[in-house]
Amino acid sequence: MTEHVDVIVVGAGISGIGTGYHLQTRCPDRSYILLEGRQSMGGTWDLFRYPGIRSDSDMHTLGFVFHPWTAAKSIADGPSIRAYVEETAQAYGIDRKIRYGHHVKSAAWSTEDARWTVEATGPDGPVTLTCNFLSMCAGYYNYAKAYSPEFEGADSFAGQIVHPQFWPEDLDYSGKRVVVIGSGATAVTLVPSMAKTAAHVTMLQRSPTYIVARPGEDGVANWLRGKLPAKAAYGITRWKNVLMGMFFYRMARKKPAVVKERMIGMVRDHLGPDYDVATHFTPRYNPWDQRVCLVPDGDLFTAINAGTASIVTDTIARITPDGIHLDSGEGPACRRDRHRDGPRTATDERSGVQPRRQADRTRRPATVQGHDVRRRAEPVLDLRLHQRVVDAEGGPDGDLHVPAVEYDEEARPASGDAVQ
């Protein structure tokens, strides 16, 4: 028998829970349900479990307008956000409207009947539902199959290739050398988090991204919360952050050169005058032509200054059984060791990343993070790098090498978590 409700919401993440609240508040006479393809709510914040997973914007603007974010940290970790979503759903009874394990397969509109017919697969088999209004809150990720670029030689890699969307719970990278491919939000989150226990983490990027440090806690928000009721403090902080965001965005559009100079200058303040900011932190585009990456408390810069992380700006020629060939002819962050003949890593004796063969030493030198390397005569590959991880346990000395991959707007699938 076909079941009918006034509204079907697809997805039980932040947007789905928010939609449920507004439906039952503003349209209390309308019936609704949420269809969630997975067995738990939270969407992105339940799916992604990679090290350091966190918000890349403040929770006072990302959070629900009707349910204050009261934690001290404004830039919050994934588990805290997931708990906040669950708490909100339970507080307003929205959790009772969720039907888990329901994958929407199709939705067809009938003008004659003025209703949608939704076909889904539930825990007990196929389900047919009808509704007057269909709200898609499933996001744009394909939860079952993440986007992943093709790298020549990836099949020959001796270790395990891991995508952050499917991070193994038992992946042990402590004491290993890691390469993260990409320069977007996931990459700048992974690098400082993994650097806490890994021997060294290299972020390998095709081109730089604008990266800005911001305090993990909002001092004004925490002060207001101690003086005012929670909702009042939250509302003031929310508007403060929205207006500040609008101001900086408009400044970036009106005076891109000035804003760019200031943003790059702030990176130089963190890393010092001797760091090659021009190569590794100066994008080819203007601020906000693409998203700006946020690093709470400058954790990425702290890891770089501590020597536990580094950045290489280059393109991948191929992946080999032992690591990565770059178009410059070297592995990530290579240098000429003072005591040995041949390239070594910039911060350790072994990298497990295979360099260009010895004959290339006669070619014109290039610079990768201030170290002398050798350039190849082959053309540079134009690859779109996003968040992916390569575990090279099979490499020399059990080192770990992690390429990663930043989500590409043009290549992303149109389907969401509950829609296939």
Tab-separated table of C-alpha atoms in Angstrom:
chain	number	residue	atom	x	y	z
A	1	MET	CA	0.000	0.000	0.000
A	2	THR	CA	1.296	3.460	-0.924
A	3	GLU	CA	1.748	5.819	2.030
A	4	HIS	CA	1.080	9.544	1.616
A	5	VAL	CA	2.532	12.444	3.637
A	6	ASP	CA	2.475	16.162	2.963
A	7	VAL	CA	6.261	16.549	2.853
A	8	ILE	CA	9.142	14.133	2.359
A	9	VAL	CA	12.584	15.355	3.390
A	10	VAL	CA	15.492	13.374	1.943
A	11	GLY	CA	18.511	13.323	4.253
A	12	ALA	CA	18.948	13.609	8.031
A	13	GLY	CA	22.015	15.806	8.206
A	14	ILE	CA	22.142	19.431	9.351
A	15	SER	CA	19.882	20.673	6.533
A	16	GLY	CA	17.375	17.840	6.953
A	17	ILE	CA	17.049	18.339	10.708
A	18	GLY	CA	16.710	22.102	10.199
A	19	THR	CA	14.007	21.601	7.575
A	20	GLY	CA	12.126	19.281	9.911
A	21	TYR	CA	12.133	21.888	12.678
A	22	HIS	CA	10.822	24.670	10.445
A	23	LEU	CA	8.148	22.413	8.963
A	24	GLN	CA	6.698	21.416	12.320
A	25	THR	CA	7.023	24.969	13.681
A	26	ARG	CA	5.594	26.929	10.779
A	27	CYS	CA	3.296	24.270	9.317
A	28	PRO	CA	2.131	22.272	12.346
A	29	ASP	CA	-0.885	20.957	10.448
A	30	ARG	CA	1.301	19.288	7.801
A	31	SER	CA	2.695	15.763	8.079
A	32	TYR	CA	6.297	15.005	7.169
A	33	ILE	CA	8.973	12.309	7.341
A	34	LEU	CA	12.736	12.245	6.772
A	35	LEU	CA	14.237	9.483	4.659
A	36	GLU	CA	17.835	8.714	5.552
A	37	GLY	CA	19.865	6.278	3.501
A	38	ARG	CA	22.228	5.411	6.331
A	39	GLN	CA	21.552	3.964	9.772
A	40	SER	CA	22.305	7.153	11.669
A	41	MET	CA	21.707	10.892	11.430
A	42	GLY	CA	24.354	13.553	10.980
A	43	GLY	CA	25.081	13.317	7.269
A	44	THR	CA	28.626	14.477	6.521
A	45	TRP	CA	29.480	14.630	10.217
A	46	ASP	CA	28.572	10.989	10.712
A	47	LEU	CA	30.069	9.692	7.459
A	48	PHE	CA	33.533	11.258	7.603
A	49	ARG	CA	35.789	9.844	10.326
A	50	TYR	CA	39.273	10.829	9.150
A	51	PRO	CA	41.766	12.280	11.659
A	52	GLY	CA	40.983	15.811	12.781
A	53	ILE	CA	37.617	16.059	10.982
A	54	ARG	CA	36.185	19.466	11.884
A	55	SER	CA	34.099	22.341	10.601
A	56	ASP	CA	35.759	24.756	8.202
A	57	SER	CA	33.508	27.620	9.307
A	58	ASP	CA	32.369	28.754	12.735
A	59	MET	CA	29.534	26.876	14.394
A	60	HIS	CA	27.681	30.072	15.271
A	61	THR	CA	26.833	30.490	11.585
A	62	LEU	CA	26.888	26.809	10.580
A	63	GLY	CA	24.670	25.821	13.503
A	64	PHE	CA	20.891	25.992	13.782
A	65	VAL	CA	19.383	29.430	14.312
A	66	PHE	CA	16.820	27.935	16.729
A	67	HIS	CA	19.212	25.852	18.850
A	68	PRO	CA	22.309	27.667	20.150
A	69	TRP	CA	25.793	26.272	19.821
A	70	THR	CA	27.101	26.562	23.383
A	71	ALA	CA	30.454	24.771	23.278
A	72	ALA	CA	33.581	26.839	23.849
A	73	LYS	CA	35.129	25.939	20.508
A	74	SER	CA	33.740	27.846	17.557
A	75	ILE	CA	35.656	25.698	15.049
A	76	ALA	CA	34.374	22.340	16.216
A	77	ASP	CA	35.470	18.744	15.678
A	78	GLY	CA	33.298	16.231	13.856
A	79	PRO	CA	32.128	14.220	16.893
A	80	SER	CA	31.000	17.435	18.653
A	81	ILE	CA	29.029	18.519	15.589
A	82	ARG	CA	27.452	15.084	15.265
A	83	ALA	CA	26.436	15.183	18.937
A	84	TYR	CA	24.968	18.684	18.420
A	85	VAL	CA	22.844	17.459	15.486
A	86	GLU	CA	21.602	14.471	17.508
A	87	GLU	CA	20.867	16.653	20.535
A	88	THR	CA	18.862	19.079	18.386
A	89	ALA	CA	16.832	16.342	16.711
A	90	GLN	CA	15.978	14.765	20.067
A	91	ALA	CA	15.146	18.078	21.742
A	92	TYR	CA	12.439	18.894	19.164
A	93	GLY	CA	11.199	15.368	18.443
A	94	ILE	CA	12.559	15.393	14.897
A	95	ASP	CA	14.363	12.094	15.479
A	96	ARG	CA	10.970	10.352	15.654
A	97	LYS	CA	10.278	11.414	12.061
A	98	ILE	CA	13.411	9.785	10.613
A	99	ARG	CA	13.231	6.509	8.701
A	100	TYR	CA	16.699	5.053	8.491
A	101	GLY	CA	17.988	2.728	5.823
A	102	HIS	CA	15.761	4.254	3.129
A	103	HIS	CA	17.610	4.883	-0.137
A	104	VAL	CA	15.601	6.999	-2.563
A	105	LYS	CA	15.846	5.506	-6.053
A	106	SER	CA	13.546	7.820	-8.020
A	107	ALA	CA	11.015	10.641	-7.703
A	108	ALA	CA	8.352	11.426	-10.308
A	109	TRP	CA	6.015	14.428	-10.379
A	110	SER	CA	2.418	14.151	-11.593
A	111	THR	CA	0.809	17.437	-12.609
A	112	GLU	CA	-2.570	15.751	-12.844
A	113	ASP	CA	-2.389	14.432	-9.266
A	114	ALA	CA	-0.309	17.357	-7.979
A	115	ARG	CA	1.976	15.040	-6.050
A	116	TRP	CA	5.323	13.300	-6.069
A	117	THR	CA	5.736	9.539	-6.196
A	118	VAL	CA	8.952	8.501	-4.463
A	119	GLU	CA	10.436	5.039	-4.916
A	120	ALA	CA	12.866	3.914	-2.231
A	121	THR	CA	14.557	0.807	-0.928
A	122	GLY	CA	13.935	0.260	2.770
A	123	PRO	CA	15.188	-2.307	5.281
A	124	ASP	CA	12.359	-4.664	4.273
A	125	GLY	CA	12.490	-4.060	0.528
A	126	PRO	CA	11.009	-1.598	-2.001
A	127	VAL	CA	8.867	1.252	-0.652
A	128	THR	CA	6.534	3.615	-2.527
A	129	LEU	CA	5.573	6.943	-0.988
A	130	THR	CA	3.695	9.984	-2.237
A	131	CYS	CA	3.877	13.593	-1.078
A	132	ASN	CA	2.834	17.085	-2.093
A	133	PHE	CA	6.261	18.575	-1.524
A	134	LEU	CA	9.687	16.961	-1.821
A	135	SER	CA	12.649	18.590	-0.060
A	136	MET	CA	16.100	17.356	-1.066
A	137	CYS	CA	18.551	17.731	1.828
A	138	ALA	CA	20.912	14.983	0.738
A	139	GLY	CA	23.935	17.102	-0.161
A	140	TYR	CA	26.050	16.494	-3.241
A	141	TYR	CA	28.312	13.639	-2.116
A	142	ASN	CA	27.889	10.137	-3.419
A	143	TYR	CA	28.243	8.345	-0.115
A	144	ALA	CA	28.812	4.942	-1.705
A	145	LYS	CA	31.420	5.990	-4.279
A	146	ALA	CA	33.641	8.985	-3.651
A	147	TYR	CA	35.272	10.957	-6.451
A	148	SER	CA	38.826	9.818	-7.007
A	149	PRO	CA	41.164	10.935	-9.816
A	150	GLU	CA	43.188	8.429	-11.804
A	151	PHE	CA	46.928	8.361	-11.138
A	152	GLU	CA	49.182	6.431	-13.465
A	153	GLY	CA	50.727	3.496	-11.667
A	154	ALA	CA	48.362	3.582	-8.683
A	155	ASP	CA	47.659	-0.133	-9.105
A	156	SER	CA	51.350	-0.889	-8.685
A	157	PHE	CA	51.617	0.849	-5.320
A	158	ALA	CA	52.901	-1.549	-2.669
A	159	GLY	CA	50.690	-0.185	0.080
A	160	GLN	CA	47.019	0.590	0.572
A	161	ILE	CA	45.260	3.534	-1.079
A	162	VAL	CA	42.808	5.142	1.342
A	163	HIS	CA	40.204	7.813	0.661
A	164	PRO	CA	39.226	10.037	3.626
A	165	GLN	CA	35.565	9.309	2.930
A	166	PHE	CA	36.276	5.675	3.794
A	167	TRP	CA	38.951	6.023	6.455
A	168	PRO	CA	39.758	2.635	8.080
A	169	GLU	CA	39.283	2.657	11.832
A	170	ASP	CA	42.393	0.528	12.340
A	171	LEU	CA	44.770	2.517	10.098
A	172	ASP	CA	47.967	3.022	12.097
A	173	TYR	CA	50.259	5.731	10.716
A	174	SER	CA	52.194	6.475	13.904
A	175	GLY	CA	55.907	6.794	13.280
A	176	LYS	CA	55.451	6.652	9.504
A	177	ARG	CA	56.061	9.160	6.760
A	178	VAL	CA	52.887	10.414	5.097
A	179	VAL	CA	52.086	12.288	1.893
A	180	VAL	CA	48.684	13.980	1.614
A	181	ILE	CA	47.716	15.020	-1.911
A	182	GLY	CA	45.611	18.158	-2.131
A	183	SER	CA	45.392	21.642	-0.682
A	184	GLY	CA	41.727	22.036	0.229
A	185	ALA	CA	39.815	21.855	3.504
A	186	THR	CA	40.317	18.124	4.060
A	187	ALA	CA	44.041	18.292	3.318
A	188	VAL	CA	44.728	21.185	5.696
A	189	THR	CA	42.741	19.306	8.348
A	190	LEU	CA	44.495	15.976	7.860
A	191	VAL	CA	48.059	17.287	7.813
A	192	PRO	CA	48.346	18.864	11.288
A	193	SER	CA	46.260	16.112	12.866
A	194	MET	CA	48.343	13.280	11.414
A	195	ALA	CA	51.570	15.164	12.110
A	196	LYS	CA	50.982	14.685	15.842
A	197	THR	CA	51.933	10.997	15.638
A	198	ALA	CA	53.375	10.418	12.169
A	199	ALA	CA	57.127	10.656	11.598
A	200	HIS	CA	56.476	13.390	9.046
A	201	VAL	CA	53.574	14.557	6.855
A	202	THR	CA	54.041	16.191	3.447
A	203	MET	CA	51.160	18.031	1.797
A	204	LEU	CA	51.650	17.605	-1.953
A	205	GLN	CA	49.660	20.195	-3.880
A	206	ARG	CA	49.373	21.057	-7.559
A	207	SER	CA	48.808	24.714	-6.723
A	208	PRO	CA	48.366	26.727	-3.506
A	209	THR	CA	45.135	27.674	-1.763
A	210	TYR	CA	44.478	30.751	0.367
A	211	ILE	CA	44.889	29.637	3.973
A	212	VAL	CA	43.918	31.807	6.929
A	213	ALA	CA	44.454	31.155	10.626
A	214	ARG	CA	41.667	31.885	13.069
A	215	PRO	CA	41.270	31.191	16.801
A	216	GLY	CA	39.520	27.909	17.526
A	217	GLU	CA	37.465	29.681	20.181
A	218	ASP	CA	35.448	32.847	19.693
A	219	GLY	CA	36.390	35.039	22.659
A	220	VAL	CA	33.480	37.420	22.121
A	221	ALA	CA	30.985	34.544	21.963
A	222	ASN	CA	32.311	32.954	25.138
A	223	TRP	CA	32.236	36.309	26.950
A	224	LEU	CA	28.669	37.046	25.812
A	225	ARG	CA	27.498	33.616	26.910
A	226	GLY	CA	28.690	34.391	30.422
A	227	LYS	CA	26.742	37.674	30.480
A	228	LEU	CA	23.551	36.976	28.524
A	229	PRO	CA	20.991	34.190	28.057
A	230	ALA	CA	22.238	31.505	25.650
A	231	LYS	CA	19.912	32.428	22.773
A	232	ALA	CA	20.675	36.144	23.021
A	233	ALA	CA	24.433	35.557	23.125
A	234	TYR	CA	24.184	33.103	20.239
A	235	GLY	CA	22.108	35.488	18.121
A	236	ILE	CA	24.533	38.387	18.596
A	237	THR	CA	27.538	36.191	17.784
A	238	ARG	CA	25.795	34.744	14.752
A	239	TRP	CA	25.095	38.189	13.287
A	240	LYS	CA	28.590	39.388	14.179
A	241	ASN	CA	30.147	36.559	12.220
A	242	VAL	CA	27.751	36.843	9.285
A	243	LEU	CA	28.388	40.565	8.914
A	244	MET	CA	32.148	40.139	9.267
A	245	GLY	CA	32.105	37.437	6.618
A	246	MET	CA	30.130	39.666	4.263
A	247	PHE	CA	32.516	42.571	4.884
A	248	PHE	CA	35.672	40.567	4.141
A	249	TYR	CA	34.111	38.963	1.075
A	250	ARG	CA	33.114	42.334	-0.368
A	251	MET	CA	36.557	43.737	0.377
A	252	ALA	CA	38.117	40.808	-1.457
A	253	ARG	CA	35.947	41.479	-4.511
A	254	LYS	CA	36.482	45.249	-4.521
A	255	LYS	CA	40.190	45.327	-3.669
A	256	PRO	CA	41.561	41.862	-4.483
A	257	ALA	CA	45.202	42.942	-4.673
A	258	VAL	CA	45.111	44.565	-1.227
A	259	VAL	CA	43.346	41.613	0.388
A	260	LYS	CA	45.682	39.135	-1.311
A	261	GLU	CA	48.742	40.976	-0.072
A	262	ARG	CA	47.366	40.998	3.462
A	263	MET	CA	46.412	37.296	3.432
A	264	ILE	CA	49.812	36.244	2.104
A	265	GLY	CA	51.439	38.578	4.619
A	266	MET	CA	49.660	36.835	7.489
A	267	VAL	CA	51.032	33.482	6.303
A	268	ARG	CA	54.521	34.991	6.190
A	269	ASP	CA	54.025	36.254	9.745
A	270	HIS	CA	53.361	32.663	10.849
A	271	LEU	CA	56.171	30.984	8.903
A	272	GLY	CA	58.868	33.649	8.914
A	273	PRO	CA	60.658	35.610	6.170
A	274	ASP	CA	62.793	32.672	4.991
A	275	TYR	CA	59.890	30.380	4.088
A	276	ASP	CA	59.010	30.164	0.385
A	277	VAL	CA	55.517	31.621	0.723
A	278	ALA	CA	55.501	32.691	-2.934
A	279	THR	CA	55.660	29.075	-4.098
A	280	HIS	CA	53.549	27.283	-1.518
A	281	PHE	CA	50.975	29.822	-0.284
A	282	THR	CA	50.384	32.260	-3.160
A	283	PRO	CA	47.457	31.156	-5.382
A	284	ARG	CA	47.181	32.115	-9.044
A	285	TYR	CA	43.676	33.506	-8.494
A	286	ASN	CA	42.182	36.297	-6.392
A	287	PRO	CA	40.778	35.773	-2.885
A	288	TRP	CA	37.328	34.164	-2.905
A	289	ASP	CA	37.492	33.208	-6.577
A	290	GLN	CA	37.626	29.856	-4.810
A	291	ARG	CA	36.986	28.982	-1.185
A	292	VAL	CA	39.431	30.128	1.469
A	293	CYS	CA	40.715	27.431	3.826
A	294	LEU	CA	40.600	28.002	7.571
A	295	VAL	CA	43.136	26.558	10.010
A	296	PRO	CA	42.095	26.889	13.675
A	297	ASP	CA	44.795	28.383	15.896
A	298	GLY	CA	47.186	28.151	12.950
A	299	ASP	CA	47.695	24.416	13.562
A	300	LEU	CA	49.026	23.807	10.040
A	301	PHE	CA	51.633	26.550	10.450
A	302	THR	CA	52.580	25.183	13.881
A	303	ALA	CA	53.234	21.746	12.387
A	304	ILE	CA	55.346	23.235	9.590
A	305	ASN	CA	57.386	25.307	12.033
A	306	ALA	CA	57.892	22.245	14.238
A	307	GLY	CA	59.263	20.288	11.273
A	308	THR	CA	56.600	17.589	11.532
A	309	ALA	CA	54.885	18.743	8.320
A	310	SER	CA	55.971	20.323	5.044
A	311	ILE	CA	54.498	21.402	1.726
A	312	VAL	CA	55.594	20.515	-1.800
A	313	THR	CA	54.080	22.272	-4.820
A	314	ASP	CA	54.399	20.034	-7.853
A	315	THR	CA	52.421	17.677	-10.087
A	316	ILE	CA	52.358	13.898	-10.049
A	317	ALA	CA	53.819	12.064	-13.015
A	318	ARG	CA	53.072	8.586	-11.700
A	319	ILE	CA	52.794	6.459	-8.606
A	320	THR	CA	55.361	3.690	-8.243
A	321	PRO	CA	55.493	0.653	-5.933
A	322	ASP	CA	57.581	2.679	-3.469
A	323	GLY	CA	55.950	6.105	-3.671
A	324	ILE	CA	55.445	8.997	-6.073
A	325	HIS	CA	57.282	10.356	-9.125
A	326	LEU	CA	56.840	14.109	-9.478
A	327	ASP	CA	57.159	16.064	-12.706
A	328	SER	CA	60.153	17.850	-11.213
A	329	GLY	CA	61.867	14.469	-11.119
A	330	GLU	CA	61.869	13.984	-7.367
A	331	GLY	CA	59.755	12.604	-4.580
A	332	PRO	CA	57.959	14.990	-2.195
A	333	ALA	CA	60.259	17.312	-0.234
A	334	CYS	CA	63.505	15.793	-1.496
A	335	ARG	CA	66.967	17.169	-0.963
A	336	ARG	CA	70.566	16.213	-1.564
A	337	ASP	CA	71.813	14.652	1.668
A	338	ARG	CA	75.121	16.049	2.844
A	339	HIS	CA	76.485	12.631	3.762
A	340	ARG	CA	75.039	10.461	0.996
A	341	ASP	CA	75.027	10.571	-2.769
A	342	GLY	CA	71.475	10.984	-4.060
A	343	PRO	CA	68.277	12.695	-3.033
A	344	ARG	CA	66.810	12.341	0.470
A	345	THR	CA	63.834	13.884	2.192
A	346	ALA	CA	64.041	17.405	3.496
A	347	THR	CA	63.402	16.406	7.096
A	348	ASP	CA	64.445	12.764	7.333
A	349	GLU	CA	66.913	10.338	5.839
A	350	ARG	CA	64.447	8.159	3.970
A	351	SER	CA	61.199	9.031	2.249
A	352	GLY	CA	60.218	5.836	0.481
A	353	VAL	CA	59.435	8.048	-2.541
A	354	GLN	CA	61.378	7.054	-5.621
A	355	PRO	CA	63.346	9.933	-7.223
A	356	ARG	CA	64.210	10.379	-10.872
A	357	ARG	CA	67.068	8.171	-12.021
A	358	GLN	CA	70.663	9.288	-11.476
A	359	ALA	CA	71.151	10.444	-15.083
A	360	ASP	CA	68.773	13.340	-14.478
A	361	ARG	CA	71.309	15.087	-12.251
A	362	THR	CA	72.736	16.891	-15.243
A	363	ARG	CA	69.464	18.666	-15.951
A	364	ARG	CA	68.448	22.151	-14.945
A	365	PRO	CA	67.777	22.358	-11.170
A	366	ALA	CA	64.441	23.466	-9.784
A	367	THR	CA	63.321	24.358	-6.272
A	368	VAL	CA	60.864	22.392	-4.153
A	369	GLN	CA	60.433	23.997	-0.764
A	370	GLY	CA	63.821	25.621	-0.968
A	371	HIS	CA	65.718	22.405	-1.714
A	372	ASP	CA	67.688	21.572	-4.843
A	373	VAL	CA	65.938	18.998	-7.010
A	374	ARG	CA	66.115	18.100	-10.727
A	375	ARG	CA	63.522	18.840	-13.369
A	376	ARG	CA	62.381	16.360	-15.976
A	377	ALA	CA	62.106	17.075	-19.692
A	378	GLU	CA	58.631	15.491	-19.808
A	379	PRO	CA	55.568	17.791	-19.882
A	380	VAL	CA	53.747	18.614	-16.661
A	381	LEU	CA	50.530	16.703	-16.127
A	382	ASP	CA	47.445	18.796	-15.459
A	383	LEU	CA	45.882	16.795	-12.639
A	384	ARG	CA	43.086	17.846	-10.297
A	385	LEU	CA	44.204	16.742	-6.880
A	386	HIS	CA	41.747	16.163	-4.102
A	387	GLN	CA	41.649	14.216	-0.899
A	388	ARG	CA	42.978	10.744	-1.009
A	389	VAL	CA	45.398	8.804	1.138
A	390	VAL	CA	48.094	6.309	0.243
A	391	ASP	CA	49.344	3.966	2.953
A	392	ALA	CA	52.759	2.732	1.818
A	393	GLU	CA	53.338	0.119	4.484
A	394	GLY	CA	54.914	-1.964	1.747
A	395	GLY	CA	57.461	0.770	1.061
A	396	PRO	CA	60.991	0.964	2.452
A	397	ASP	CA	61.174	0.684	6.253
A	398	GLY	CA	57.373	0.517	6.500
A	399	ASP	CA	56.975	4.227	5.779
A	400	LEU	CA	53.482	5.559	5.154
A	401	HIS	CA	52.756	7.754	2.132
A	402	VAL	CA	49.393	9.383	1.792
A	403	PRO	CA	48.171	11.097	-1.353
A	404	ALA	CA	44.725	12.808	-0.742
A	405	VAL	CA	42.110	14.584	-3.068
A	406	GLU	CA	40.078	17.895	-2.747
A	407	TYR	CA	36.516	17.670	-4.065
A	408	ASP	CA	36.200	19.005	-7.614
A	409	GLU	CA	33.111	21.080	-8.405
A	410	GLU	CA	32.941	20.025	-12.060
A	411	ALA	CA	33.612	16.359	-11.450
A	412	ARG	CA	31.401	15.845	-8.420
A	413	PRO	CA	28.458	13.463	-8.757
A	414	ALA	CA	24.977	14.889	-8.600
A	415	SER	CA	23.603	12.237	-6.283
A	416	GLY	CA	23.516	12.540	-2.518
A	417	ASP	CA	23.641	10.304	0.527
A	418	ALA	CA	20.099	8.993	0.257
A	419	VAL	CA	19.761	9.249	-3.513
A	420	GLN	CA	21.420	6.817	-5.883
